[in-house]
Tab-separated table of C-alpha atoms in Angstrom:
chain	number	residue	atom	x	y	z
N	810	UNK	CA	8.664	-37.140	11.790
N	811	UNK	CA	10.858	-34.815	9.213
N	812	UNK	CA	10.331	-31.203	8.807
N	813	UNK	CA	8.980	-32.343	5.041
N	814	UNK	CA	6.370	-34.507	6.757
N	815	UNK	CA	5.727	-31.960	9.409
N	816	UNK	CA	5.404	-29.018	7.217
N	817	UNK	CA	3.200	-30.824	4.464
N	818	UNK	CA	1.068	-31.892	7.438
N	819	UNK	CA	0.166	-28.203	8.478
N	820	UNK	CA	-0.364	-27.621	4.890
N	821	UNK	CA	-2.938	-29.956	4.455
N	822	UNK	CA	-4.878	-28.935	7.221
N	823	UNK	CA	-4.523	-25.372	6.277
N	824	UNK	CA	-5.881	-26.496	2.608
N	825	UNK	CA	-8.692	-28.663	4.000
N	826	UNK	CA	-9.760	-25.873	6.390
N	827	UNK	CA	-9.428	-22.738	5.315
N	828	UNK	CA	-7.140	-22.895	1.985
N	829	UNK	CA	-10.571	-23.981	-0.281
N	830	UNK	CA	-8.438	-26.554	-1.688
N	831	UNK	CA	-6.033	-24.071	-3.740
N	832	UNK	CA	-3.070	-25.858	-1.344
N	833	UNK	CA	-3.549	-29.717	-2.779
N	834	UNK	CA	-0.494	-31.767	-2.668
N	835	UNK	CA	-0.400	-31.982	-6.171
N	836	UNK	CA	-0.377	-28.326	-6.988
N	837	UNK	CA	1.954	-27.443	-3.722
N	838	UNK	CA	4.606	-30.125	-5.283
N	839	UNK	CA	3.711	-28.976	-8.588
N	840	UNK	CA	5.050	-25.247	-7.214
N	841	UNK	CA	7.892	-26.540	-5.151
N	842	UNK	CA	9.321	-27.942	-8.699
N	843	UNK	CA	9.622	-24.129	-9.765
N	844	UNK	CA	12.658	-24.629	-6.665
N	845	UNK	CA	16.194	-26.322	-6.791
N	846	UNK	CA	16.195	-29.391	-4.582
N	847	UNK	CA	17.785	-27.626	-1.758
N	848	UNK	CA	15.567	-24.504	-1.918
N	849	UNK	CA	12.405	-26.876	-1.116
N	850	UNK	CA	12.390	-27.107	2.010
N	851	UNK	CA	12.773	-23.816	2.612
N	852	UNK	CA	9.768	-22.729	0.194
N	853	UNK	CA	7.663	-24.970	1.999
N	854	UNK	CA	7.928	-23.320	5.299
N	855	UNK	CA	7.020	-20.004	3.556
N	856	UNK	CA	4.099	-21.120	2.333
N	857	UNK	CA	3.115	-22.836	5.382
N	858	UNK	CA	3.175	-19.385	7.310
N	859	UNK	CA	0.905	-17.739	3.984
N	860	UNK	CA	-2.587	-16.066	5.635
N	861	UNK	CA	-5.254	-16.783	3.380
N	862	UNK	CA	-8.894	-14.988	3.577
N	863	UNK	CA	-11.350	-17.989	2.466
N	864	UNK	CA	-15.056	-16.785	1.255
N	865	UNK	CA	-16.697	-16.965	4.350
N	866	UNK	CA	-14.198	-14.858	6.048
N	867	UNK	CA	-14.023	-12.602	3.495
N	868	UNK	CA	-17.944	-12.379	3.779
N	869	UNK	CA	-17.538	-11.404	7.847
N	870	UNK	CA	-15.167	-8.860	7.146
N	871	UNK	CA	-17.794	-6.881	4.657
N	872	UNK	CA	-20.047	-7.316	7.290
N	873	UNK	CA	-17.959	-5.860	9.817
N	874	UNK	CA	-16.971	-3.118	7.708
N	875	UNK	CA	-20.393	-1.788	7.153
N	876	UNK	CA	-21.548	-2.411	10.515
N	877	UNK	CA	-18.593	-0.643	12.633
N	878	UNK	CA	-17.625	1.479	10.330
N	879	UNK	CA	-20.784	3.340	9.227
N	880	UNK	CA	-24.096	2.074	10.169
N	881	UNK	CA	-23.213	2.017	13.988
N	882	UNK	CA	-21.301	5.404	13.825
N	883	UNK	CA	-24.428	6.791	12.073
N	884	UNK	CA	-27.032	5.527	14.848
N	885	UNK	CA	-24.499	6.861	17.405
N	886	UNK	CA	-25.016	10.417	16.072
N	887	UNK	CA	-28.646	9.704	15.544
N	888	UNK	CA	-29.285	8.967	19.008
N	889	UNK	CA	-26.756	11.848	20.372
N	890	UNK	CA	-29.117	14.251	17.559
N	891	UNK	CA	-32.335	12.835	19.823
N	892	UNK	CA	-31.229	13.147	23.503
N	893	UNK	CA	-29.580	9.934	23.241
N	894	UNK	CA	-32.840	8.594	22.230
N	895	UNK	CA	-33.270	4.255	21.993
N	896	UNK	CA	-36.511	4.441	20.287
N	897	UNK	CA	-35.928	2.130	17.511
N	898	UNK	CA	-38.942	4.244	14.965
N	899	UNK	CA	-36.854	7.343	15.312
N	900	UNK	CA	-33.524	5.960	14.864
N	901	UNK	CA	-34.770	3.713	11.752
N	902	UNK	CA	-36.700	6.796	10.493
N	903	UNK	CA	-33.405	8.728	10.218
N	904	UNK	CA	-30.946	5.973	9.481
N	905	UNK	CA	-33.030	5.215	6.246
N	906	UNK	CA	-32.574	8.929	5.187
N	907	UNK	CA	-28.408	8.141	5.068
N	908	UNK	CA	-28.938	5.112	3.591
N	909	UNK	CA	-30.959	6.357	0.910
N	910	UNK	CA	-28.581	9.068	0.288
N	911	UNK	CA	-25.482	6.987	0.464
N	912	UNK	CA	-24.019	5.739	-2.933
N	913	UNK	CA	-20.898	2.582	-2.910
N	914	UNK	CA	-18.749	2.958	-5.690
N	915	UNK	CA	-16.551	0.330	-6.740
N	916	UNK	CA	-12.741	1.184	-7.088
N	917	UNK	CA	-11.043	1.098	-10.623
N	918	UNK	CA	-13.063	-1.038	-13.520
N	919	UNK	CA	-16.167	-3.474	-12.844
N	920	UNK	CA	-13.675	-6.310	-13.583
N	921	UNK	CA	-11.333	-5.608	-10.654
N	922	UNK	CA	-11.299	-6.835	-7.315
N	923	UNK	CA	-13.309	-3.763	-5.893
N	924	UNK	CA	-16.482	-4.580	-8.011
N	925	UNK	CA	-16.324	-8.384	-6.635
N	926	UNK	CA	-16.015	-7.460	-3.177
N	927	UNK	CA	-19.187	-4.720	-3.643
N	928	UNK	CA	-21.124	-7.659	-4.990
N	929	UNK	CA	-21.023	-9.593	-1.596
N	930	UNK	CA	-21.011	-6.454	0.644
N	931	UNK	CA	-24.351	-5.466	-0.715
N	932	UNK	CA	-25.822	-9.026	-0.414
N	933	UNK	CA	-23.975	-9.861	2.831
N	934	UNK	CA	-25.769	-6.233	4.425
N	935	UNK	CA	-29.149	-6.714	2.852
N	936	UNK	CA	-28.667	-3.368	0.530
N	937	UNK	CA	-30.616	-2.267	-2.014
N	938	UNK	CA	-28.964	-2.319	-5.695
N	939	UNK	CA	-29.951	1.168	-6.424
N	940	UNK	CA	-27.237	2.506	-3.917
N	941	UNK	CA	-24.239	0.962	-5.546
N	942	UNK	CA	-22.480	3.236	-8.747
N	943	UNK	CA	-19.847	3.364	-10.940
N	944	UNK	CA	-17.512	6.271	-11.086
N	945	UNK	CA	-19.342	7.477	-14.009
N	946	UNK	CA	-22.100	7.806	-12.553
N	947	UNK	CA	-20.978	10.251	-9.991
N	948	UNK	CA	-22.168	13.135	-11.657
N	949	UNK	CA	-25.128	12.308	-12.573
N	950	UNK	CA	-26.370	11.304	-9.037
N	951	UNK	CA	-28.577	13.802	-7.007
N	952	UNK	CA	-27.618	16.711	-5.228
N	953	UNK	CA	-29.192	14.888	-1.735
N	954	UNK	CA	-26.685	12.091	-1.764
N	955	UNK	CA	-24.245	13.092	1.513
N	956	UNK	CA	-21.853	9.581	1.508
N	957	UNK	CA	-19.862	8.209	-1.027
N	958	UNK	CA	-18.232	5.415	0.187
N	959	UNK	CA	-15.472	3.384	-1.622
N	960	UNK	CA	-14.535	-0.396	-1.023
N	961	UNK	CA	-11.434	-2.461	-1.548
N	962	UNK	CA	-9.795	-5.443	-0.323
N	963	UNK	CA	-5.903	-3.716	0.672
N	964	UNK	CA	-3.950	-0.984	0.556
N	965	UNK	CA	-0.193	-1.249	0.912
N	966	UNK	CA	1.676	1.636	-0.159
N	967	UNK	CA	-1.413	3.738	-0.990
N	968	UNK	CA	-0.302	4.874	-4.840
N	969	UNK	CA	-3.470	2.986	-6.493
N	970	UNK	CA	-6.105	4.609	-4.540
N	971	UNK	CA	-4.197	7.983	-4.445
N	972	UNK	CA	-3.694	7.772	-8.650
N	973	UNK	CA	-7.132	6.783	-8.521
N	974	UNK	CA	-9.415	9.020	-6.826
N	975	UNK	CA	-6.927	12.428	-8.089
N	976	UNK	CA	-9.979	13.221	-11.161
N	977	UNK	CA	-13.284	11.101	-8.393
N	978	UNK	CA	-12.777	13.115	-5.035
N	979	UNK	CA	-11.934	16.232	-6.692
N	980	UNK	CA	-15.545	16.042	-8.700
N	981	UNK	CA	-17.435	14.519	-5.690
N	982	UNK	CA	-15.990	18.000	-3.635
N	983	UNK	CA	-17.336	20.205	-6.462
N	984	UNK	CA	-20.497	18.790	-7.006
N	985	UNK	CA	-21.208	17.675	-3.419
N	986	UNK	CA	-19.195	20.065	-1.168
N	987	UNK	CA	-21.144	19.042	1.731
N	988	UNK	CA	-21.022	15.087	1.320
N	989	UNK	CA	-18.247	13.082	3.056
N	990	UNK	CA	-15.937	10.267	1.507
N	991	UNK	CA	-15.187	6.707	2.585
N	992	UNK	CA	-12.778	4.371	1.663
N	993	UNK	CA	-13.135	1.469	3.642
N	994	UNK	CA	-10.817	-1.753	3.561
N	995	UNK	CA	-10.312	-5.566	4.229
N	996	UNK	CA	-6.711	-5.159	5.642
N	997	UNK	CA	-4.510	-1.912	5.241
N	998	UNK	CA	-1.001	-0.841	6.157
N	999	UNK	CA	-0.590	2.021	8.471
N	1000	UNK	CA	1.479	3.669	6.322
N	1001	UNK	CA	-0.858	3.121	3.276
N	1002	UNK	CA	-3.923	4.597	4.757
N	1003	UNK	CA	-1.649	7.408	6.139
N	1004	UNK	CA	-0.740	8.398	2.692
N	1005	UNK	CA	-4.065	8.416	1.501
N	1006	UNK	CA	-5.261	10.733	4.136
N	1007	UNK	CA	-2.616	12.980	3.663
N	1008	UNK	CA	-2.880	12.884	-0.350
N	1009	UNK	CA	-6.393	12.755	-0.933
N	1010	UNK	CA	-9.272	14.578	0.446
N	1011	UNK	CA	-11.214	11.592	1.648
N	1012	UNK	CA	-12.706	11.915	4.991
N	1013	UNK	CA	-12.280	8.677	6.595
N	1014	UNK	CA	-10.018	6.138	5.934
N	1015	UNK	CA	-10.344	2.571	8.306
N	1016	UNK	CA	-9.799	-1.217	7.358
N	1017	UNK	CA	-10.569	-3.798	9.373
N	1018	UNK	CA	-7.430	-5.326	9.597
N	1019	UNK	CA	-4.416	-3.303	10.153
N	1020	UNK	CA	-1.134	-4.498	8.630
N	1021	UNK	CA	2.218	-3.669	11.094
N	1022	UNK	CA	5.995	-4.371	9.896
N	1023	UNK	CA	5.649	-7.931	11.024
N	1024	UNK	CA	3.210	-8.840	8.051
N	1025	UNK	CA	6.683	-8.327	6.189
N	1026	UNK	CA	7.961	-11.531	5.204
N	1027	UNK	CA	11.956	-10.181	5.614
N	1028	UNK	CA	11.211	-7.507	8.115
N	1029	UNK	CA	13.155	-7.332	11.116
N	1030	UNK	CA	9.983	-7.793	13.068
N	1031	UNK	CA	8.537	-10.091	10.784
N	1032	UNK	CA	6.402	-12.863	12.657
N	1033	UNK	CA	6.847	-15.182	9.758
N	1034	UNK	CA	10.279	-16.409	11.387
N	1035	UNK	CA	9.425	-16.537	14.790
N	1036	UNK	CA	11.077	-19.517	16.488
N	1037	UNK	CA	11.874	-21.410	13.066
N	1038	UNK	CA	13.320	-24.647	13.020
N	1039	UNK	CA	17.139	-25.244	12.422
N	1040	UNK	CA	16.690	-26.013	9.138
N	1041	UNK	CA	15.349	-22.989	7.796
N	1042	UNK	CA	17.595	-20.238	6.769
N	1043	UNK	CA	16.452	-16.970	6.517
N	1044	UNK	CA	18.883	-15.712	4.184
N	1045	UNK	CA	18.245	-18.437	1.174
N	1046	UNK	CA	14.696	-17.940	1.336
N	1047	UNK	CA	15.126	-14.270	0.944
N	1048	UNK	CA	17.387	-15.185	-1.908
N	1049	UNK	CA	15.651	-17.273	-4.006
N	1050	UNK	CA	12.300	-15.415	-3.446
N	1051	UNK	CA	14.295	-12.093	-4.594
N	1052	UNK	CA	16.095	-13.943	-7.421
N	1053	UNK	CA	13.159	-15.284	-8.871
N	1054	UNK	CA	10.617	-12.365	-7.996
N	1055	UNK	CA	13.147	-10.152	-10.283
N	1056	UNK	CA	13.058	-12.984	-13.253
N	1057	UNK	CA	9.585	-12.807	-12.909
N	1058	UNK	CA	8.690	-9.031	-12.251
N	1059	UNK	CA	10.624	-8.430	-16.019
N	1060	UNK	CA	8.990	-10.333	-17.590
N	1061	UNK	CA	5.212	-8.600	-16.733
N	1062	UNK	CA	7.608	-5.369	-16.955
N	1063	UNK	CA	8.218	-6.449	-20.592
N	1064	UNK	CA	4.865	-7.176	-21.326
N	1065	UNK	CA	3.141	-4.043	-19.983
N	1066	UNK	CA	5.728	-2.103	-22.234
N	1067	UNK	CA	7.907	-3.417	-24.919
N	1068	UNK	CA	10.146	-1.033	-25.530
N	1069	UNK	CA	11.276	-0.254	-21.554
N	1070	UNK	CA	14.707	0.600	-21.073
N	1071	UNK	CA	16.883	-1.507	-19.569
N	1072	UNK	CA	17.754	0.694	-16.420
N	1073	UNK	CA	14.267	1.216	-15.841
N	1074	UNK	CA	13.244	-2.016	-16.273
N	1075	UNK	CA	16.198	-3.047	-13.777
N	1076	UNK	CA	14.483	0.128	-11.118
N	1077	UNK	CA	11.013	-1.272	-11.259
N	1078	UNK	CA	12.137	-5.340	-10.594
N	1079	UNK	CA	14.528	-4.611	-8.229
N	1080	UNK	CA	11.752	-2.981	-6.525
N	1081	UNK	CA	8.545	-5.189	-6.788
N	1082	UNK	CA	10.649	-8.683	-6.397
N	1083	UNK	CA	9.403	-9.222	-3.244
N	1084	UNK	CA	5.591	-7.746	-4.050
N	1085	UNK	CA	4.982	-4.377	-5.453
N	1086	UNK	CA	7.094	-1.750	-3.621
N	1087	UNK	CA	8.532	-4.052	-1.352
N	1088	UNK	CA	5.349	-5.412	-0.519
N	1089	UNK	CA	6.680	-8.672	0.989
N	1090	UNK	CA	3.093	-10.129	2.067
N	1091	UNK	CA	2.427	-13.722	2.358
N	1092	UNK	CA	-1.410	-12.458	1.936
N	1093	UNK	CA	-4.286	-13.899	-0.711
N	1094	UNK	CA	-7.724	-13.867	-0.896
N	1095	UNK	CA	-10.241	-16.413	-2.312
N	1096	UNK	CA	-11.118	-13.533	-5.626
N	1097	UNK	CA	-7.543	-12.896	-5.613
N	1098	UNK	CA	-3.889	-12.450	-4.875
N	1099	UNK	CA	-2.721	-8.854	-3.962
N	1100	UNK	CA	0.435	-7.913	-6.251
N	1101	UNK	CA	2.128	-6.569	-2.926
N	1102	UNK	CA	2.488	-10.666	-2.043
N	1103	UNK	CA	5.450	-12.634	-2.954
N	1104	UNK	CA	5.806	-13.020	-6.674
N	1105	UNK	CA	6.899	-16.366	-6.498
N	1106	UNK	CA	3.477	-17.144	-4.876
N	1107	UNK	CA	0.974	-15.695	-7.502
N	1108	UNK	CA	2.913	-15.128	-11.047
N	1109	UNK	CA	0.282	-16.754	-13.188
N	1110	UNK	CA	1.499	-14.593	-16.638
N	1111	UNK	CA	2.559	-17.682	-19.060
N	1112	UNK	CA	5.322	-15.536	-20.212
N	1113	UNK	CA	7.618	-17.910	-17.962
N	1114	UNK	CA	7.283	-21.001	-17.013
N	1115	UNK	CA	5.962	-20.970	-13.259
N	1116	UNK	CA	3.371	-23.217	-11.286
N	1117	UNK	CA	1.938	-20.405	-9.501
N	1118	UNK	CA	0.113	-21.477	-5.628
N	1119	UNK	CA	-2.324	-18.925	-5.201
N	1120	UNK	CA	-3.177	-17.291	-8.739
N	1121	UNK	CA	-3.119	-13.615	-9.529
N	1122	UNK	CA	-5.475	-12.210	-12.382
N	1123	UNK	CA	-3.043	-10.383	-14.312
N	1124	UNK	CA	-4.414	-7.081	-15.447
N	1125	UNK	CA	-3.835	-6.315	-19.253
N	1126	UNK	CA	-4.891	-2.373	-20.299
């Protein structure tokens, strides 16, 4: 059997098993044609090693994420609070009075991926739709509330959340100087979450998922070309996902603003061509595709012509 036959093989088990059919052979050949003929082969593999987070998994990780992160943390000073008490009254009794003064507030706008995500956490832990908020309605929440915990699905480089929460955590420690911040994710880097703790006053910072150098599609360590066959070369994959990254980085550069000088323009696509700030992930989830994955996996703009594999709702301000 060929590599071809081989590789489309793993692909359509990966589609029909996890992949929620976004990996069809007609839409995987339709996105090899973005490729020269002997680039194919080689894009192929790469998306053949691409981790994608289906709805159900998605939906375990929330639940995770609530239960390990703060609900069993909580009992555990509950019970240390009660001489390491297991009656179930007391520690219910108590837990109900964090819950009830715990508020989940989406990251960014209700049409981001933060607001999707809060939609299944709160159905996925049985949560009452009183306790989730808006930014906006930070202030005018009561002085008992103690948590305020924020949800996402990654954090790469940190920036977003950091540019984000520099007017929210500043207002939440003002108004609340006793209550404590989350920000809880799907899958983070360690240097993301580092930055974020160091930048921002938030009080605990976890995902799920940790991200090393070997989620890095072109990092030395990177477990995406781990024992490849002969007939992959590292090098032209690495080209033509660069080449084509740039091409298509400009033209959402372009878009966003108009008038961009060419220098800068050149700064910020030389940058993002492999995913924003380097990202070089081979990640996507079922609501979405993070911008720090492979351009040439998600550019879905229509400002150049691209068959995209896993889509990317392009953000326009």
């Amino acid at each position: 059997m060929s590599l071809e036959d081989k590789l489309h093989g793993k692909i359509k088990i990966l589609n029909e098993t996890l992949w929620e059919g976004k990996g069809s052979y007609k839409k995987v050949n339709a996105w090899l044609n973005n490729f020269n003929e002997d680039e194919k082969i080689h894009a192929l593999y790469l998306l053949s090693q691409c981790i994608y987070f289906n709805d159900f998994q998605i939906k375990q990780l929330l639940i995770s994420i609530y239960r390990d992160y703060f609900k069993y943390p909580n009992i555990a000073t509950i019970r240390r609070k009660n001489g390491n008490t297991l009656d179930e009254k007391i520690i219910n009794k108590e837990y109900d009075k964090i819950i009830n003064n715990t508020r989940f507030v989406c990251v960014g706008n209700p049409s981001e991926s933060s607001a999707r995500l809060m939609g299944d956490f709160r159905k996925e832990n049985k949560l009452h739709k009183s306790l989730f908020i808006t930014e906006f309605q930070i202030s005018s929440c009561k002085k008992e509330v103690e948590n305020f915990v924020f949800l996402d699905d990654i954090c790469g480089s940190g920036n977003q959340m950091v540019e984000y929460t520099k007017d929210v955590i500043p207002l939440i420690k003002s108004k609340f100087p006793k209550a404590k911040t989350y920000y809880f994710l799907l899958l983070g880097t360690i240097d993301g979450k580092n930055f974020i703790r160091k930048k921002t006053e938030i009080d605990i910072v976890e995902s799920v998922l940790e991200l090393d150098n070997s989620f890095k599609a072109f990092n030395k360590d990177s477990r995406v070309f781990k024992n490849i066959p002969s007939e992959i070369e590292i090098n032209k994959i690495k080209d033509f996902s660069g080449k084509n990254g740039k091409r298509l980085m400009s033209s959402i550069f372009q878009r966003i603003n108009p008038m961009i000088d060419h220098h800068e323009l050149n700064f910020y696509c030389e940058r993002d061509k492999f995913g924003y700030k380097d990202g070089q992930y081979l990640i996507a989830f079922t609501h979405n595709t993070p911008d720090n994955t492979l351009p040439i996996l998600w550019y879905n703009e229509g400002i150049v012509t691209w068959n995209s594999i896993f889509k990317r709702a392009h953000k326009i301000y």
